[in-house]
Amino acid sequence: MKLASYLRDGQTSFGVVTGQGLLDIPTLWPDGPESLRAALADGPDALKRIADLQADAALPLESVRLLPPIVDPPKLIGLAVNYVAHHNELQRPAALPTDASLTTTPRPFLM
């Protein structure tokens, strides 16, 4: 199952991407979660219900602007060096960071 958040007619929503287009979850499940983040937080039962939803018509992907899957993440984690090869490429000292919490950046975070 491919899940996506998107913008359509000025409104943010989320849905399931299918071969026919995009199934809008809030339309198919009006009392369900209000965002993809909320659906994931609701756990496996919510995801099963989403997978079981059916619709006669799907929105064409061309009619929406895809957004980041989670449009409001609770935090972003930035690591100074994510890959050993990049670390070596920059000719940094031999020691790699061993504790990711030392480089954690709380929201909001711009890079």
Short mmCIF file of N, CA and C in Angstrom, two decimals:
data_model
loop_
_atom_site.label_atom_id
_atom_site.label_comp_id
_atom_site.label_asym_id
_atom_site.label_seq_id
_atom_site.Cartn_x
_atom_site.Cartn_y
_atom_site.Cartn_z
N MET A 1 0.85 -1.17 0.00
CA MET A 1 0.00 0.00 0.00
C MET A 1 0.90 1.23 0.00
N LYS A 2 0.62 2.14 -0.93
CA LYS A 2 1.38 3.38 -1.04
C LYS A 2 0.51 4.51 -0.50
N LEU A 3 0.98 5.15 0.56
CA LEU A 3 0.25 6.26 1.17
C LEU A 3 0.91 7.57 0.80
N ALA A 4 0.11 8.62 0.66
CA ALA A 4 0.65 9.91 0.27
C ALA A 4 -0.15 11.03 0.92
N SER A 5 0.53 12.12 1.25
CA SER A 5 -0.12 13.36 1.64
C SER A 5 -0.07 14.28 0.43
N TYR A 6 -1.09 15.12 0.28
CA TYR A 6 -1.14 15.96 -0.90
C TYR A 6 -1.96 17.21 -0.66
N LEU A 7 -1.83 18.14 -1.60
CA LEU A 7 -2.57 19.40 -1.58
C LEU A 7 -3.45 19.43 -2.82
N ARG A 8 -4.73 19.73 -2.60
CA ARG A 8 -5.67 19.83 -3.72
C ARG A 8 -6.66 20.93 -3.42
N ASP A 9 -6.79 21.86 -4.34
CA ASP A 9 -7.69 23.01 -4.16
C ASP A 9 -7.46 23.72 -2.83
N GLY A 10 -6.19 23.86 -2.45
CA GLY A 10 -5.85 24.57 -1.24
C GLY A 10 -6.03 23.79 0.05
N GLN A 11 -6.43 22.54 -0.04
CA GLN A 11 -6.67 21.71 1.15
C GLN A 11 -5.66 20.57 1.21
N THR A 12 -5.10 20.35 2.40
CA THR A 12 -4.18 19.23 2.61
C THR A 12 -4.99 18.00 2.96
N SER A 13 -4.63 16.86 2.38
CA SER A 13 -5.31 15.61 2.66
C SER A 13 -4.31 14.47 2.50
N PHE A 14 -4.81 13.24 2.63
CA PHE A 14 -3.95 12.08 2.42
C PHE A 14 -4.77 10.96 1.83
N GLY A 15 -4.06 10.03 1.18
CA GLY A 15 -4.77 8.95 0.53
C GLY A 15 -3.87 7.80 0.16
N VAL A 16 -4.47 6.87 -0.57
CA VAL A 16 -3.78 5.68 -1.05
C VAL A 16 -3.56 5.85 -2.55
N VAL A 17 -2.33 5.67 -2.99
CA VAL A 17 -2.02 5.73 -4.41
C VAL A 17 -2.27 4.35 -5.01
N THR A 18 -3.07 4.31 -6.05
CA THR A 18 -3.37 3.06 -6.75
C THR A 18 -3.02 3.22 -8.22
N GLY A 19 -3.20 2.17 -8.98
CA GLY A 19 -2.97 2.24 -10.42
C GLY A 19 -3.94 3.17 -11.12
N GLN A 20 -5.11 3.43 -10.50
CA GLN A 20 -6.12 4.30 -11.09
C GLN A 20 -5.99 5.74 -10.65
N GLY A 21 -5.20 5.99 -9.61
CA GLY A 21 -5.05 7.36 -9.10
C GLY A 21 -4.93 7.35 -7.60
N LEU A 22 -5.55 8.34 -6.96
CA LEU A 22 -5.42 8.55 -5.53
C LEU A 22 -6.78 8.43 -4.86
N LEU A 23 -6.88 7.55 -3.87
CA LEU A 23 -8.11 7.41 -3.09
C LEU A 23 -8.00 8.32 -1.87
N ASP A 24 -8.90 9.28 -1.74
CA ASP A 24 -8.87 10.23 -0.64
C ASP A 24 -9.46 9.59 0.61
N ILE A 25 -8.63 9.36 1.62
CA ILE A 25 -9.06 8.65 2.83
C ILE A 25 -10.13 9.42 3.60
N PRO A 26 -9.98 10.74 3.86
CA PRO A 26 -11.03 11.43 4.61
C PRO A 26 -12.40 11.38 3.94
N THR A 27 -12.44 11.32 2.62
CA THR A 27 -13.73 11.20 1.93
C THR A 27 -14.32 9.81 2.13
N LEU A 28 -13.48 8.78 2.07
CA LEU A 28 -13.95 7.41 2.19
C LEU A 28 -14.19 7.00 3.66
N TRP A 29 -13.55 7.67 4.59
CA TRP A 29 -13.65 7.35 6.02
C TRP A 29 -13.77 8.67 6.78
N PRO A 30 -14.95 9.31 6.73
CA PRO A 30 -15.12 10.66 7.30
C PRO A 30 -14.79 10.78 8.79
N ASP A 31 -15.03 9.75 9.58
CA ASP A 31 -14.73 9.83 11.01
C ASP A 31 -13.38 9.20 11.35
N GLY A 32 -12.55 8.99 10.34
CA GLY A 32 -11.24 8.39 10.52
C GLY A 32 -10.18 9.43 10.85
N PRO A 33 -8.92 9.03 10.77
CA PRO A 33 -7.82 9.95 11.09
C PRO A 33 -7.79 11.14 10.14
N GLU A 34 -7.30 12.27 10.65
CA GLU A 34 -7.31 13.49 9.85
C GLU A 34 -6.05 13.70 9.03
N SER A 35 -5.01 12.87 9.27
CA SER A 35 -3.76 13.00 8.53
C SER A 35 -3.07 11.65 8.47
N LEU A 36 -2.08 11.56 7.61
CA LEU A 36 -1.31 10.32 7.52
C LEU A 36 -0.58 10.06 8.83
N ARG A 37 -0.07 11.11 9.44
CA ARG A 37 0.60 10.94 10.73
C ARG A 37 -0.36 10.36 11.77
N ALA A 38 -1.59 10.87 11.81
CA ALA A 38 -2.58 10.36 12.76
C ALA A 38 -2.95 8.91 12.44
N ALA A 39 -3.05 8.57 11.16
CA ALA A 39 -3.37 7.19 10.76
C ALA A 39 -2.27 6.24 11.22
N LEU A 40 -1.02 6.63 11.03
CA LEU A 40 0.09 5.78 11.47
C LEU A 40 0.11 5.65 12.99
N ALA A 41 -0.21 6.74 13.69
CA ALA A 41 -0.23 6.71 15.15
C ALA A 41 -1.37 5.82 15.66
N ASP A 42 -2.45 5.70 14.89
CA ASP A 42 -3.58 4.86 15.29
C ASP A 42 -3.25 3.37 15.19
N GLY A 43 -2.18 3.03 14.49
CA GLY A 43 -1.69 1.66 14.48
C GLY A 43 -2.25 0.75 13.41
N PRO A 44 -1.98 -0.54 13.56
CA PRO A 44 -2.32 -1.53 12.53
C PRO A 44 -3.80 -1.61 12.18
N ASP A 45 -4.69 -1.41 13.16
CA ASP A 45 -6.12 -1.50 12.85
C ASP A 45 -6.54 -0.41 11.87
N ALA A 46 -6.02 0.80 12.06
CA ALA A 46 -6.34 1.90 11.14
C ALA A 46 -5.77 1.62 9.75
N LEU A 47 -4.56 1.11 9.69
CA LEU A 47 -3.96 0.81 8.39
C LEU A 47 -4.71 -0.31 7.68
N LYS A 48 -5.20 -1.29 8.43
CA LYS A 48 -6.00 -2.37 7.83
C LYS A 48 -7.29 -1.80 7.26
N ARG A 49 -7.94 -0.93 8.02
CA ARG A 49 -9.19 -0.33 7.54
C ARG A 49 -8.93 0.50 6.27
N ILE A 50 -7.83 1.24 6.25
CA ILE A 50 -7.48 2.02 5.06
C ILE A 50 -7.25 1.10 3.87
N ALA A 51 -6.55 0.00 4.09
CA ALA A 51 -6.27 -0.95 3.01
C ALA A 51 -7.56 -1.57 2.46
N ASP A 52 -8.58 -1.68 3.30
CA ASP A 52 -9.84 -2.29 2.88
C ASP A 52 -10.80 -1.32 2.20
N LEU A 53 -10.51 -0.03 2.25
CA LEU A 53 -11.40 0.97 1.64
C LEU A 53 -11.41 0.80 0.13
N GLN A 54 -12.57 1.00 -0.45
CA GLN A 54 -12.73 0.88 -1.90
C GLN A 54 -13.47 2.11 -2.41
N ALA A 55 -13.22 2.48 -3.62
CA ALA A 55 -13.90 3.63 -4.23
C ALA A 55 -14.11 3.37 -5.71
N ASP A 56 -15.18 3.94 -6.22
CA ASP A 56 -15.47 3.80 -7.65
C ASP A 56 -14.60 4.73 -8.49
N ALA A 57 -14.21 5.87 -7.91
CA ALA A 57 -13.42 6.83 -8.67
C ALA A 57 -12.23 7.29 -7.83
N ALA A 58 -11.12 7.47 -8.49
CA ALA A 58 -9.91 7.95 -7.84
C ALA A 58 -9.54 9.30 -8.42
N LEU A 59 -8.88 10.12 -7.61
CA LEU A 59 -8.39 11.40 -8.10
C LEU A 59 -7.19 11.17 -9.01
N PRO A 60 -7.13 11.82 -10.16
CA PRO A 60 -5.92 11.70 -10.98
C PRO A 60 -4.73 12.30 -10.24
N LEU A 61 -3.60 11.63 -10.27
CA LEU A 61 -2.41 12.16 -9.60
C LEU A 61 -2.03 13.54 -10.13
N GLU A 62 -2.35 13.81 -11.38
CA GLU A 62 -2.02 15.10 -11.99
C GLU A 62 -2.82 16.23 -11.36
N SER A 63 -3.92 15.91 -10.64
CA SER A 63 -4.78 16.95 -10.07
C SER A 63 -4.36 17.36 -8.66
N VAL A 64 -3.29 16.76 -8.14
CA VAL A 64 -2.84 17.07 -6.79
C VAL A 64 -1.36 17.44 -6.80
N ARG A 65 -0.93 18.10 -5.74
CA ARG A 65 0.50 18.35 -5.52
C ARG A 65 0.93 17.49 -4.35
N LEU A 66 1.80 16.54 -4.61
CA LEU A 66 2.27 15.65 -3.55
C LEU A 66 3.11 16.44 -2.55
N LEU A 67 2.92 16.11 -1.29
CA LEU A 67 3.64 16.74 -0.19
C LEU A 67 4.53 15.70 0.47
N PRO A 68 5.37 16.11 1.41
CA PRO A 68 6.10 15.09 2.18
C PRO A 68 5.08 14.16 2.85
N PRO A 69 5.37 12.88 2.95
CA PRO A 69 4.38 11.96 3.53
C PRO A 69 3.86 12.42 4.89
N ILE A 70 4.76 12.83 5.78
CA ILE A 70 4.35 13.36 7.08
C ILE A 70 4.61 14.87 7.02
N VAL A 71 3.52 15.64 6.89
CA VAL A 71 3.68 17.08 6.68
C VAL A 71 4.00 17.82 7.97
N ASP A 72 3.78 17.20 9.11
CA ASP A 72 4.04 17.86 10.40
C ASP A 72 4.80 16.95 11.35
N PRO A 73 6.03 16.57 10.98
CA PRO A 73 6.77 15.64 11.84
C PRO A 73 7.01 16.26 13.22
N PRO A 74 6.99 15.44 14.27
CA PRO A 74 7.21 15.98 15.62
C PRO A 74 8.64 16.47 15.83
N LYS A 75 9.59 15.91 15.14
CA LYS A 75 10.96 16.41 15.19
C LYS A 75 11.73 15.89 13.99
N LEU A 76 12.79 16.59 13.68
CA LEU A 76 13.71 16.19 12.63
C LEU A 76 15.04 15.90 13.28
N ILE A 77 15.69 14.87 12.84
CA ILE A 77 16.98 14.49 13.41
C ILE A 77 18.03 14.71 12.34
N GLY A 78 18.98 15.57 12.64
CA GLY A 78 20.06 15.84 11.70
C GLY A 78 21.36 15.28 12.25
N LEU A 79 22.02 14.48 11.46
CA LEU A 79 23.31 13.94 11.86
C LEU A 79 24.40 14.61 11.05
N ALA A 80 25.46 14.94 11.73
CA ALA A 80 26.55 15.65 11.06
C ALA A 80 27.18 14.79 9.99
N VAL A 81 27.34 13.52 10.22
CA VAL A 81 27.94 12.60 9.26
C VAL A 81 27.06 11.36 9.20
N ASN A 82 26.41 11.15 8.08
CA ASN A 82 25.52 10.00 7.96
C ASN A 82 26.20 8.76 7.39
N TYR A 83 27.28 8.95 6.66
CA TYR A 83 27.91 7.83 5.99
C TYR A 83 29.42 7.87 6.21
N VAL A 84 29.98 6.71 6.44
CA VAL A 84 31.42 6.62 6.66
C VAL A 84 32.18 7.15 5.44
N ALA A 85 31.71 6.81 4.24
CA ALA A 85 32.40 7.26 3.03
C ALA A 85 32.43 8.79 2.96
N HIS A 86 31.31 9.43 3.31
CA HIS A 86 31.26 10.89 3.29
C HIS A 86 32.19 11.46 4.36
N HIS A 87 32.20 10.84 5.50
CA HIS A 87 33.10 11.24 6.58
C HIS A 87 34.56 11.21 6.10
N ASN A 88 34.91 10.12 5.46
CA ASN A 88 36.27 9.98 4.96
C ASN A 88 36.56 10.95 3.81
N GLU A 89 35.56 11.17 2.96
CA GLU A 89 35.71 12.08 1.84
C GLU A 89 36.05 13.50 2.32
N LEU A 90 35.46 13.89 3.43
CA LEU A 90 35.71 15.23 3.99
C LEU A 90 37.00 15.29 4.79
N GLN A 91 37.69 14.16 4.90
CA GLN A 91 38.95 14.04 5.64
C GLN A 91 38.79 14.54 7.08
N ARG A 92 37.70 14.08 7.69
CA ARG A 92 37.46 14.41 9.09
C ARG A 92 38.36 13.56 9.98
N PRO A 93 38.50 13.93 11.24
CA PRO A 93 39.26 13.08 12.16
C PRO A 93 38.68 11.66 12.16
N ALA A 94 39.49 10.70 12.53
CA ALA A 94 39.11 9.30 12.43
C ALA A 94 37.87 8.94 13.24
N ALA A 95 37.60 9.59 14.34
CA ALA A 95 36.49 9.20 15.21
C ALA A 95 35.16 9.67 14.65
N LEU A 96 34.25 8.73 14.43
CA LEU A 96 32.88 9.05 14.03
C LEU A 96 32.05 9.30 15.27
N PRO A 97 30.98 10.11 15.18
CA PRO A 97 30.11 10.29 16.33
C PRO A 97 29.53 8.93 16.77
N THR A 98 29.56 8.67 18.05
CA THR A 98 29.03 7.40 18.56
C THR A 98 27.67 7.56 19.20
N ASP A 99 27.26 8.78 19.51
CA ASP A 99 26.00 9.02 20.18
C ASP A 99 25.17 9.99 19.33
N ALA A 100 24.13 9.47 18.67
CA ALA A 100 23.31 10.31 17.79
C ALA A 100 22.60 11.42 18.56
N SER A 101 22.35 11.23 19.86
CA SER A 101 21.65 12.26 20.63
C SER A 101 22.46 13.55 20.73
N LEU A 102 23.75 13.47 20.52
CA LEU A 102 24.57 14.67 20.56
C LEU A 102 24.35 15.56 19.35
N THR A 103 23.78 15.01 18.29
CA THR A 103 23.53 15.80 17.09
C THR A 103 22.05 15.92 16.79
N THR A 104 21.17 15.60 17.73
CA THR A 104 19.74 15.71 17.53
C THR A 104 19.32 17.18 17.59
N THR A 105 18.49 17.58 16.65
CA THR A 105 18.00 18.94 16.59
C THR A 105 16.49 18.92 16.68
N PRO A 106 15.90 19.55 17.72
CA PRO A 106 14.44 19.54 17.85
C PRO A 106 13.79 20.43 16.81
N ARG A 107 12.49 20.21 16.58
CA ARG A 107 11.73 21.03 15.66
C ARG A 107 11.52 22.41 16.20
N PRO A 108 11.43 23.46 15.45
CA PRO A 108 11.64 23.47 14.01
C PRO A 108 13.13 23.49 13.66
N PHE A 109 13.44 22.93 12.52
CA PHE A 109 14.82 22.79 12.11
C PHE A 109 14.91 23.03 10.62
N LEU A 110 15.71 23.97 10.22
CA LEU A 110 15.94 24.25 8.80
C LEU A 110 17.37 23.93 8.45
N MET A 111 17.56 23.38 7.28
CA MET A 111 18.93 23.07 6.86
C MET A 111 19.18 23.72 5.53
#
